[in-house]
CSV table of C-alpha atoms and ligand atoms in Angstrom, one decimal:
chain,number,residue,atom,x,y,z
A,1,UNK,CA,14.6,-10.3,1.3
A,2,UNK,CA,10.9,-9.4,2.3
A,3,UNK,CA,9.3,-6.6,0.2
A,4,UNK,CA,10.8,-2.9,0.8
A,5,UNK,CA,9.7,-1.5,-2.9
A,6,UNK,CA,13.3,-2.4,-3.5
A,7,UNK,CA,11.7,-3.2,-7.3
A,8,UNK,CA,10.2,0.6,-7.2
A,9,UNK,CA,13.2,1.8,-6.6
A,10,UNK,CA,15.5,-0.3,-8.6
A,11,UNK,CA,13.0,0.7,-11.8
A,12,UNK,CA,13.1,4.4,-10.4
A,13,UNK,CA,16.9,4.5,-9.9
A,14,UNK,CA,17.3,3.5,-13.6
A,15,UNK,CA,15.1,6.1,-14.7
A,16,UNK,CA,11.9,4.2,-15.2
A,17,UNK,CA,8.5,5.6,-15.4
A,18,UNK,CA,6.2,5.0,-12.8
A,19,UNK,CA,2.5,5.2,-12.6
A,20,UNK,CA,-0.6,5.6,-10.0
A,21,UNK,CA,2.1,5.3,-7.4
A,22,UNK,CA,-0.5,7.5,-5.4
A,23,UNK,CA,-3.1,4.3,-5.4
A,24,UNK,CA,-2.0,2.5,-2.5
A,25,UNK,CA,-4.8,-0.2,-1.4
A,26,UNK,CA,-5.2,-0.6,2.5
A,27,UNK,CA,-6.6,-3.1,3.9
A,28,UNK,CA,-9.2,-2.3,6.9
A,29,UNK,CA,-9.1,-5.5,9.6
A,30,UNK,CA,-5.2,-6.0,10.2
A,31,UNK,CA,-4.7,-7.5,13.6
A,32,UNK,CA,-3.3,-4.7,15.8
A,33,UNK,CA,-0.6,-6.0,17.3
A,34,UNK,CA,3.3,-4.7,17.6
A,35,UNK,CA,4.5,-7.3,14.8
A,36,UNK,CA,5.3,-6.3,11.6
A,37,UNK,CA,4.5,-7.0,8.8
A,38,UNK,CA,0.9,-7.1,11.1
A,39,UNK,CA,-1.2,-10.3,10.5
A,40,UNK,CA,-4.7,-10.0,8.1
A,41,UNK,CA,-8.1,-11.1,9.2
A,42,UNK,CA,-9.7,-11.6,6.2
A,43,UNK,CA,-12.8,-10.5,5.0
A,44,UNK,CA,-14.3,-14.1,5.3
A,45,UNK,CA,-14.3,-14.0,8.5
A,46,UNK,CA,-16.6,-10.6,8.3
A,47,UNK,CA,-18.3,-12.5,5.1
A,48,UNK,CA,-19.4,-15.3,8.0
A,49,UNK,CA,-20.8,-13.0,10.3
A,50,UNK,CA,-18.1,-11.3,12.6
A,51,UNK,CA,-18.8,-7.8,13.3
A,52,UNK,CA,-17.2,-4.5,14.3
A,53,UNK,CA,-17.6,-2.7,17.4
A,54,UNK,CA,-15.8,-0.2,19.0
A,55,UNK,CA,-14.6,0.1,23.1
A,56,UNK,CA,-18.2,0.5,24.0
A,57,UNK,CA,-19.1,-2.6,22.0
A,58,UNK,CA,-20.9,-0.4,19.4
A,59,UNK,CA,-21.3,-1.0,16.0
A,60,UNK,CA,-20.1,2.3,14.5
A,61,UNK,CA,-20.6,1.6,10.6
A,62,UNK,CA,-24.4,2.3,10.7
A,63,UNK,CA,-24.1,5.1,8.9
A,64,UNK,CA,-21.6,3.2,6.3
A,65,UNK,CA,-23.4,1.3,3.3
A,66,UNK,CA,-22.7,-2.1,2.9
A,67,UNK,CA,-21.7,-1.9,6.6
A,68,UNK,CA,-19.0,-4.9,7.2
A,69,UNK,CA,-18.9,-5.9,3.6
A,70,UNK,CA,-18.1,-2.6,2.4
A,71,UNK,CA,-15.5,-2.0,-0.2
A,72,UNK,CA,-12.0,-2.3,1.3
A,73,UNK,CA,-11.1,1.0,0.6
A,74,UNK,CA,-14.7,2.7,2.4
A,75,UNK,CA,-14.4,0.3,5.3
A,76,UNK,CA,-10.6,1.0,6.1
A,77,UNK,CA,-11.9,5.1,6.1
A,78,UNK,CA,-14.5,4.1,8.4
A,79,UNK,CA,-12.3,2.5,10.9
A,80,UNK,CA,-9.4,4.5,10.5
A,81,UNK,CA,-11.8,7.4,10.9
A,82,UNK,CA,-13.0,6.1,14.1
A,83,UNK,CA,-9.4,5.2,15.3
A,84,UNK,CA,-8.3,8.9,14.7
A,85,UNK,CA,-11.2,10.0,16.7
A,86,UNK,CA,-10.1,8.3,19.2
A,87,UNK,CA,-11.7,5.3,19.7
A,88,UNK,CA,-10.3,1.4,19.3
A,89,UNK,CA,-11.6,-0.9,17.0
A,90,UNK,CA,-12.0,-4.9,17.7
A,91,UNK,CA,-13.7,-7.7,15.3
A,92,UNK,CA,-16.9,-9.8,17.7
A,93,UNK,CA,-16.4,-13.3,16.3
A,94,UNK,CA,-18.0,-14.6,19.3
A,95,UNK,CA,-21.4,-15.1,18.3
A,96,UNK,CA,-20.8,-15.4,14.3
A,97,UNK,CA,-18.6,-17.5,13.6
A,98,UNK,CA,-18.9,-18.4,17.6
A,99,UNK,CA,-17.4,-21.7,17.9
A,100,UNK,CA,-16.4,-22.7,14.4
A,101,UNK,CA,-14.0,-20.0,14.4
A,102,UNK,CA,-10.8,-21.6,15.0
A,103,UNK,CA,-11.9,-24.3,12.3
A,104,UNK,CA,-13.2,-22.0,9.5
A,105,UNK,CA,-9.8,-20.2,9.8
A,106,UNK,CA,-6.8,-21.4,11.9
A,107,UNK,CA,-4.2,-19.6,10.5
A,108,UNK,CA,-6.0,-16.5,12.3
A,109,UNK,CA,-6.9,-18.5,15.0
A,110,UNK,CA,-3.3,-19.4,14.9
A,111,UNK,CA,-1.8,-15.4,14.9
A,112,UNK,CA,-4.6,-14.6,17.8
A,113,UNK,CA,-3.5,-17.2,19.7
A,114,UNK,CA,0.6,-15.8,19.1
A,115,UNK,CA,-0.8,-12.2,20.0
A,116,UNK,CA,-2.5,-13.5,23.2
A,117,UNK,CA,-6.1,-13.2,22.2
A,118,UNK,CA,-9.0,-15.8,22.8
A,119,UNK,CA,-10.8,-15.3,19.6
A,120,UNK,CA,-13.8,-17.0,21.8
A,121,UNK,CA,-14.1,-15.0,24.9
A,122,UNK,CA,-12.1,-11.6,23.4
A,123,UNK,CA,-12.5,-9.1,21.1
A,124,UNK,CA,-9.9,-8.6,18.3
A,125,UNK,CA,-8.3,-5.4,18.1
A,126,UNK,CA,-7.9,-4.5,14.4
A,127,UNK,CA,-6.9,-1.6,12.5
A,128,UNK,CA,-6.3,-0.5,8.8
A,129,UNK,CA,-2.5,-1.9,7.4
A,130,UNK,CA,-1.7,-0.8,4.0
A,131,UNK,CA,-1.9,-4.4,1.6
A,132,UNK,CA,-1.4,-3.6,-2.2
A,133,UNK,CA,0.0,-1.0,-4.5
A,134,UNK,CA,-1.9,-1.4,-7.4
A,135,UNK,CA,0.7,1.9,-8.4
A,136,UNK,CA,4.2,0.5,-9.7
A,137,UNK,CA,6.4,0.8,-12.5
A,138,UNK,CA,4.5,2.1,-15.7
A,139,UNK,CA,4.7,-1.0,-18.4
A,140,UNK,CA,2.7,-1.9,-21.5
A,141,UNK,CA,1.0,-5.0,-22.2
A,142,UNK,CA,4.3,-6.9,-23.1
A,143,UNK,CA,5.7,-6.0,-19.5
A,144,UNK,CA,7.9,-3.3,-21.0
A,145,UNK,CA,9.0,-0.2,-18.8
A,146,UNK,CA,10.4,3.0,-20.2
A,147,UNK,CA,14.1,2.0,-19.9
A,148,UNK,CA,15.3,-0.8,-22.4
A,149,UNK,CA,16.1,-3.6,-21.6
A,150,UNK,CA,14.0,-3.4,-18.1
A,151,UNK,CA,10.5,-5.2,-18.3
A,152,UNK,CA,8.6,-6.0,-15.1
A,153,UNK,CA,5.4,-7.6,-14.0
A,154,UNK,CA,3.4,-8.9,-10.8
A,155,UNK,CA,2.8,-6.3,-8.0
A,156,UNK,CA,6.0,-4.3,-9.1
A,157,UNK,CA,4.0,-3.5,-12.3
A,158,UNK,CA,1.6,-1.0,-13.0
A,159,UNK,CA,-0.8,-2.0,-16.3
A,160,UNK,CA,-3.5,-0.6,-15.0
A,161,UNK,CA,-5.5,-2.9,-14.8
A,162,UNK,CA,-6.8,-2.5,-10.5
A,163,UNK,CA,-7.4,1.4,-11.7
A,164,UNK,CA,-7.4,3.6,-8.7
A,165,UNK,CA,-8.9,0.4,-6.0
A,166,UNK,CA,-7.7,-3.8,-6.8
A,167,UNK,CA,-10.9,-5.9,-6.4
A,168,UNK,CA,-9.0,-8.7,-4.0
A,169,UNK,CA,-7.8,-11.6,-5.2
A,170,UNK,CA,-6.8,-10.4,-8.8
A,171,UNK,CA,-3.4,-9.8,-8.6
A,172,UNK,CA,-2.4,-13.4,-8.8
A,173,UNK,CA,-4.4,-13.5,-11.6
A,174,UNK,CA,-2.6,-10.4,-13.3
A,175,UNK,CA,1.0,-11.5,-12.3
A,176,UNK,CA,0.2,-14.9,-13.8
A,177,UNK,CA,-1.5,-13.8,-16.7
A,178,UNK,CA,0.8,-11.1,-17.3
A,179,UNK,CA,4.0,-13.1,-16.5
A,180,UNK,CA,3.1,-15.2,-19.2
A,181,UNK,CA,2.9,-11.9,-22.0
A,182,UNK,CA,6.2,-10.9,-20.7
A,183,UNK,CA,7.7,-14.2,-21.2
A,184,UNK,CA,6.5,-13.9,-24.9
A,185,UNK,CA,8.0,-10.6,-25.5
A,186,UNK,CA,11.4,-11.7,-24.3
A,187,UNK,CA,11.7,-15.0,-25.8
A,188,UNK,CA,14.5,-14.7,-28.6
A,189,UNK,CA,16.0,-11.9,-26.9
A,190,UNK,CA,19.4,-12.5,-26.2
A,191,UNK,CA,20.8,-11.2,-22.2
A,192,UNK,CA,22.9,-8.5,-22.5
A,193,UNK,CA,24.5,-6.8,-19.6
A,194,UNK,CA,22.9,-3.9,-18.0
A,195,UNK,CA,25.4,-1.1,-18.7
A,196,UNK,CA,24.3,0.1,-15.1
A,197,UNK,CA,24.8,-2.4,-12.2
A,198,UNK,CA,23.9,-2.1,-8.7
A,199,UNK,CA,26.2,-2.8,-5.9
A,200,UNK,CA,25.2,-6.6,-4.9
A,201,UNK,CA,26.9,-5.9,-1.3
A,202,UNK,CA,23.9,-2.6,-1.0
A,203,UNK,CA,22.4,-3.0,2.5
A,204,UNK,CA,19.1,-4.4,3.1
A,205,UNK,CA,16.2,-1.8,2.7
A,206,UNK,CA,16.0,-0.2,6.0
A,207,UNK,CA,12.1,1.3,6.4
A,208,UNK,CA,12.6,2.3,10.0
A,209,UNK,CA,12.7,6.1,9.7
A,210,UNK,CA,10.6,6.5,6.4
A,211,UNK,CA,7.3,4.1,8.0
A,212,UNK,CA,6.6,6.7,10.6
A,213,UNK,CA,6.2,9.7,7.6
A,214,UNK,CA,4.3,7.5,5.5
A,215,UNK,CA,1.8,6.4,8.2
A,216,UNK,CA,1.3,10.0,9.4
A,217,UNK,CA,1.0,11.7,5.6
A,218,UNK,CA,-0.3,8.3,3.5
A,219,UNK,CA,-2.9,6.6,5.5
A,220,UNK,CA,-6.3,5.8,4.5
A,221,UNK,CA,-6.9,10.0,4.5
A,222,UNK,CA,-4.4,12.7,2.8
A,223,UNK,CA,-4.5,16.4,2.5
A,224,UNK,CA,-1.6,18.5,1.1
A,225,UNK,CA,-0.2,20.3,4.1
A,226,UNK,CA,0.2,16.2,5.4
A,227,UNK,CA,1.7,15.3,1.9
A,228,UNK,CA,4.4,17.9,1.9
A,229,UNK,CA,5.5,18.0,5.3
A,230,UNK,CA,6.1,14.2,4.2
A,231,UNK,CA,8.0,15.2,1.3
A,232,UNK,CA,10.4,17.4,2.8
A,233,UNK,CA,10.6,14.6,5.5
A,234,UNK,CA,11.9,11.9,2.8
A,235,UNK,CA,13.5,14.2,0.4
A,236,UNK,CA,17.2,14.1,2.9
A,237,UNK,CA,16.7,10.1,3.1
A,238,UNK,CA,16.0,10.2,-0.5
A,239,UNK,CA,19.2,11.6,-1.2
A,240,UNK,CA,21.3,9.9,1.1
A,241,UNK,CA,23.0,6.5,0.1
A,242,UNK,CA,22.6,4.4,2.7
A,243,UNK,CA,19.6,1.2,3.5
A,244,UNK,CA,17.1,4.0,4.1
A,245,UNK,CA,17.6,5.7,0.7
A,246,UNK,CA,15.4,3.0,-1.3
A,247,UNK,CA,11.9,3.3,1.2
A,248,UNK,CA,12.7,7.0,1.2
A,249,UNK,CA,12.6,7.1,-3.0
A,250,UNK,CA,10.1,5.5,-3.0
A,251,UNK,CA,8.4,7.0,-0.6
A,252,UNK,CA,8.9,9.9,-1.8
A,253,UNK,CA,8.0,9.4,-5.4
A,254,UNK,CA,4.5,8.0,-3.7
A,255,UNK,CA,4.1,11.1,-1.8
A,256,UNK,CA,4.8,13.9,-4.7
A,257,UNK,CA,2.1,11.7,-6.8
A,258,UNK,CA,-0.2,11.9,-4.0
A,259,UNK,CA,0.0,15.6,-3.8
A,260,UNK,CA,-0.3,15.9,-7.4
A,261,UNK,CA,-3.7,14.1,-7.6
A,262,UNK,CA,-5.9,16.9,-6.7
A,263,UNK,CA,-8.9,14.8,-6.6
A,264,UNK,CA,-10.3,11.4,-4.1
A,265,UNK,CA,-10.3,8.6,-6.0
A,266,UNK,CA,-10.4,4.9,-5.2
A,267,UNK,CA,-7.9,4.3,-2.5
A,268,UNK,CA,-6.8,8.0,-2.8
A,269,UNK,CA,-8.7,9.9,-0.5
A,270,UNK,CA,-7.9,13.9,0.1
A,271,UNK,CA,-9.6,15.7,2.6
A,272,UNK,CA,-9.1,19.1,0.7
A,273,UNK,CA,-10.4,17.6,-2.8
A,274,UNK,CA,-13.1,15.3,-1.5
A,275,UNK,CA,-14.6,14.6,-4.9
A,276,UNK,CA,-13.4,12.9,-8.0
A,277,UNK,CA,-12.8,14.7,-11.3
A,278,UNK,CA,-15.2,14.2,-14.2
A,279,UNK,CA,-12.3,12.4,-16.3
A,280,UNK,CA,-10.0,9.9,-14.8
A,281,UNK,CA,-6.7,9.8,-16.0
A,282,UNK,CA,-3.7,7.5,-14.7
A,283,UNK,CA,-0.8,9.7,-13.4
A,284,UNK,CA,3.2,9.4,-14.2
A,285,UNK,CA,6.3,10.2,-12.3
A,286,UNK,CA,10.3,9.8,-12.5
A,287,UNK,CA,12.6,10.3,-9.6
A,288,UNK,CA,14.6,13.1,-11.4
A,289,UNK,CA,11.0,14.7,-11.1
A,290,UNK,CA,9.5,13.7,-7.7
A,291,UNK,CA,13.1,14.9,-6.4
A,292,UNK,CA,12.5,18.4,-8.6
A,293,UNK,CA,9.2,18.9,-7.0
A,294,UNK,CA,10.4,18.2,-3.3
A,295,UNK,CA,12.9,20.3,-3.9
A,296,UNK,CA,11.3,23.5,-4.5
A,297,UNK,CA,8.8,22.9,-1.7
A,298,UNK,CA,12.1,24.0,0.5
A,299,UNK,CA,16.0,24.5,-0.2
A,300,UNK,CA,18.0,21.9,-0.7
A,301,UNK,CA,18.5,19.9,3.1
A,302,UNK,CA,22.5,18.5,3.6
A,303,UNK,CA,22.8,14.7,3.8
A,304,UNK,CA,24.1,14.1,7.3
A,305,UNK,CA,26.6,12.1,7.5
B,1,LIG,C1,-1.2,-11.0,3.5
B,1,LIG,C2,-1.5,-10.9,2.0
B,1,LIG,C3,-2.5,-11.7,1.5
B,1,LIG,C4,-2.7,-11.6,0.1
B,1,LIG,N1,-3.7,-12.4,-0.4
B,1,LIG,C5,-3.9,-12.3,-1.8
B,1,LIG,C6,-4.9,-13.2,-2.4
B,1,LIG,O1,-5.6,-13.9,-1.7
B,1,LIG,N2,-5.1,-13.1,-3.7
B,1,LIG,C7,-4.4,-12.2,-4.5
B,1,LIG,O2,-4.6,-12.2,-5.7
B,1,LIG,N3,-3.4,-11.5,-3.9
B,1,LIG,C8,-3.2,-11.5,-2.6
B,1,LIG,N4,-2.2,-10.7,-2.1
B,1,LIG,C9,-1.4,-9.9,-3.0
B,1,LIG,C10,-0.4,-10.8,-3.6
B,1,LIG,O3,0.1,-11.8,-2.7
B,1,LIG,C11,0.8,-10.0,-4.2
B,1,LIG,O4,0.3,-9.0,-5.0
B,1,LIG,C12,1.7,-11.0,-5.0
B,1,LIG,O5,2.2,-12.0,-4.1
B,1,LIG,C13,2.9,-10.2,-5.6
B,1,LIG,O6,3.7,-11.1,-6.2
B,1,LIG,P1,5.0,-10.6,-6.9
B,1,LIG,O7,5.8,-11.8,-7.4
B,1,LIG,O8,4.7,-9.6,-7.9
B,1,LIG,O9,5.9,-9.9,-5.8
B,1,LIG,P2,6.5,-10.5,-4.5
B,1,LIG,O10,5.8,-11.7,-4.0
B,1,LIG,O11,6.7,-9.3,-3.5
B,1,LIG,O12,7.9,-11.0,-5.0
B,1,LIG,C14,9.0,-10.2,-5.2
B,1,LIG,C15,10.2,-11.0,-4.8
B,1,LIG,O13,11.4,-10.3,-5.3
B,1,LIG,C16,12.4,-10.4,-4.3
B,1,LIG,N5,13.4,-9.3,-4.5
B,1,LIG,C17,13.3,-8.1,-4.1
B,1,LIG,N6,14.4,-7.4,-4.4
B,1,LIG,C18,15.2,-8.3,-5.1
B,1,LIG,C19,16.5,-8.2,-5.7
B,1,LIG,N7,17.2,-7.0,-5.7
B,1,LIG,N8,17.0,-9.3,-6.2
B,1,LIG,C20,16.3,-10.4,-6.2
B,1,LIG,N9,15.1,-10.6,-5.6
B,1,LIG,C21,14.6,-9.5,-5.1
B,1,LIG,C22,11.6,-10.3,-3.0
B,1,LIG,O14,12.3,-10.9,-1.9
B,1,LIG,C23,10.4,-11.1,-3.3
B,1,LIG,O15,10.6,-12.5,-3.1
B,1,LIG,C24,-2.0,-10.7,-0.7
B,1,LIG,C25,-1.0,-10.0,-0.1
B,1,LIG,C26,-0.7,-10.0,1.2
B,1,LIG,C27,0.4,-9.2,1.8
């Protein structure tokens, strides 16, 4: 099935709370290539040496502390940053990890190879690709949601336990961990059909039309003019029922949260409310009320059909 968000939207659909949907983690050296989803260089290969250099062959992080083993969500700013100001962005492995390269890591050896790049003689071209939502559907720490009878858990789940930025590596930790607490709160609890049921012949998710909003309005950098031309973008798909209407919810329901947060914090970065507020609070939404708010941005638009 591949992941759309179809669980987002499942929860959403069913009236489920969801939380920090606005937290979306990027991740800053995805191989820029036209294949989708895009292949990730890891930070390894920055941890062994590789560097970052722009068309000139500069290193443009200088200025950025911690330079190529900066926080995900400061070095994705940086290059995105650069990329919007025009520039491209490759990863130098030639000199660190030079030849052991294709050794140390052949599955991106592997997707360089597929792309047409010689890891040895050529730079990589990379650029930020969104990686983890550590926002989801709001549960406590049995796995319960709002809605009875729904629980959830893994990356579908928001506990809050990645706050506004996940450290890498620890949601396989959390979806283990926490698959066992769910599995505890619903042993003895006999399955009863849900009185709402979801057409099993729906389409697949279709993102097509919705991943071109979302890459304009929910990148590494949002302000609210972005955020709600977004909105009244997805609100039509939202409302439509056809394969585009789940990425559009939840799209959607990421976007109104995003607007909401007035402040930059962890992976949420505004350019009109650059600093973070003195008290961090975790942030809630429903569809009936991410559809409200869209709504009174502009009048109602017609579903086409
Ligand atoms: C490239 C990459 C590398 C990563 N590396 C790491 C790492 O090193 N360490 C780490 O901790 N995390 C890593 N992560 C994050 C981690 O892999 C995910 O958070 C984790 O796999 C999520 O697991 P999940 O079971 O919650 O969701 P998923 O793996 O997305 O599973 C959800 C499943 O539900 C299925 N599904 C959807 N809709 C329906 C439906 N209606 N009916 C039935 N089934 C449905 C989907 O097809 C999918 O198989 C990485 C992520 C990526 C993309």
């Amino acid at each position: 099935l591949g992941s759309w968000g179809q669980g987002l939207a499942l929860a959403a659909r069913a009236g489920a709370v969801l939380a920090d949907l606005e937290f979306v983690q990027f991740h800053p050296t995805a191989l820029d290539e036209p294949k989708r989803p895009m292949s990730l260089i890891s930070e390894a290969v920055r941890g062994e040496g590789a560097t970052l250099v722009d068309e000139t062959g500069r290193r443009f992080l200088s200025g950025v502390q911690g330079t190529e083993l900066a926080p995900r969500d400061v070095l994705a700013r940086a290059v995105g940053n650069h990329l919007a100001s025009g520039h491209r962005v490759f990863l130098d492995v030639r000199e660190r990890p030079g030849p052991t390269f294709a050794r140390q890591f052949p599955t991106i050896a592997l997707a360089c190879k597929e792309a047409g790049i010689d890891p040895a003689r050529d730079l990589i071209p990379i650029r930020p690709a969104q990686h983890y939502h550590m926002g989801g559907v709001a549960v406590d720490l049995a796995g319960r949601t709002s809605v009875q009878g729904l629980w959830a858990c893994g990356e579908v789940a928001s506990t809050g336990l990645h706050g506004a930025n996940r450290l890498a590596s620890n949601s396989l930790t959390e979806a283990v961990v926490c698959a066992r607490w769910v599995a505890e709160s619903l042993r003895g609890i006999p399955a009863r059909r849900a009185q709402q049921t979801f057409a099993s012949d729906s389409p697949s998710p279709d993102p097509a039309a919705v991943r071109p909003v979302l890459s304009r309005a929910l990148g590494v950098v949002r302000n609210r003019e972005g955020l709600e031309a977004a909105a009244r973008a997805l609100l039509p798909l939202a409302e439509c029922a056809d394969a585009t209407s789940g990425p559009a919810v939840v799209g959607l329901m990421i976007t109104i949260a995003a607007l909401q947060r007035r402040e930059s914090r962890g992976a949420h970065q505004r350019t009109d409310f650059p600093l973070h507020a003195a008290v961090a609070r975790r942030s809630e939404i429903t569809l009936e009320a991410a559809l409200r708010t869209a709504r009174e941005l502009e009048p109602r638009l017609e579903c086409l059909t």
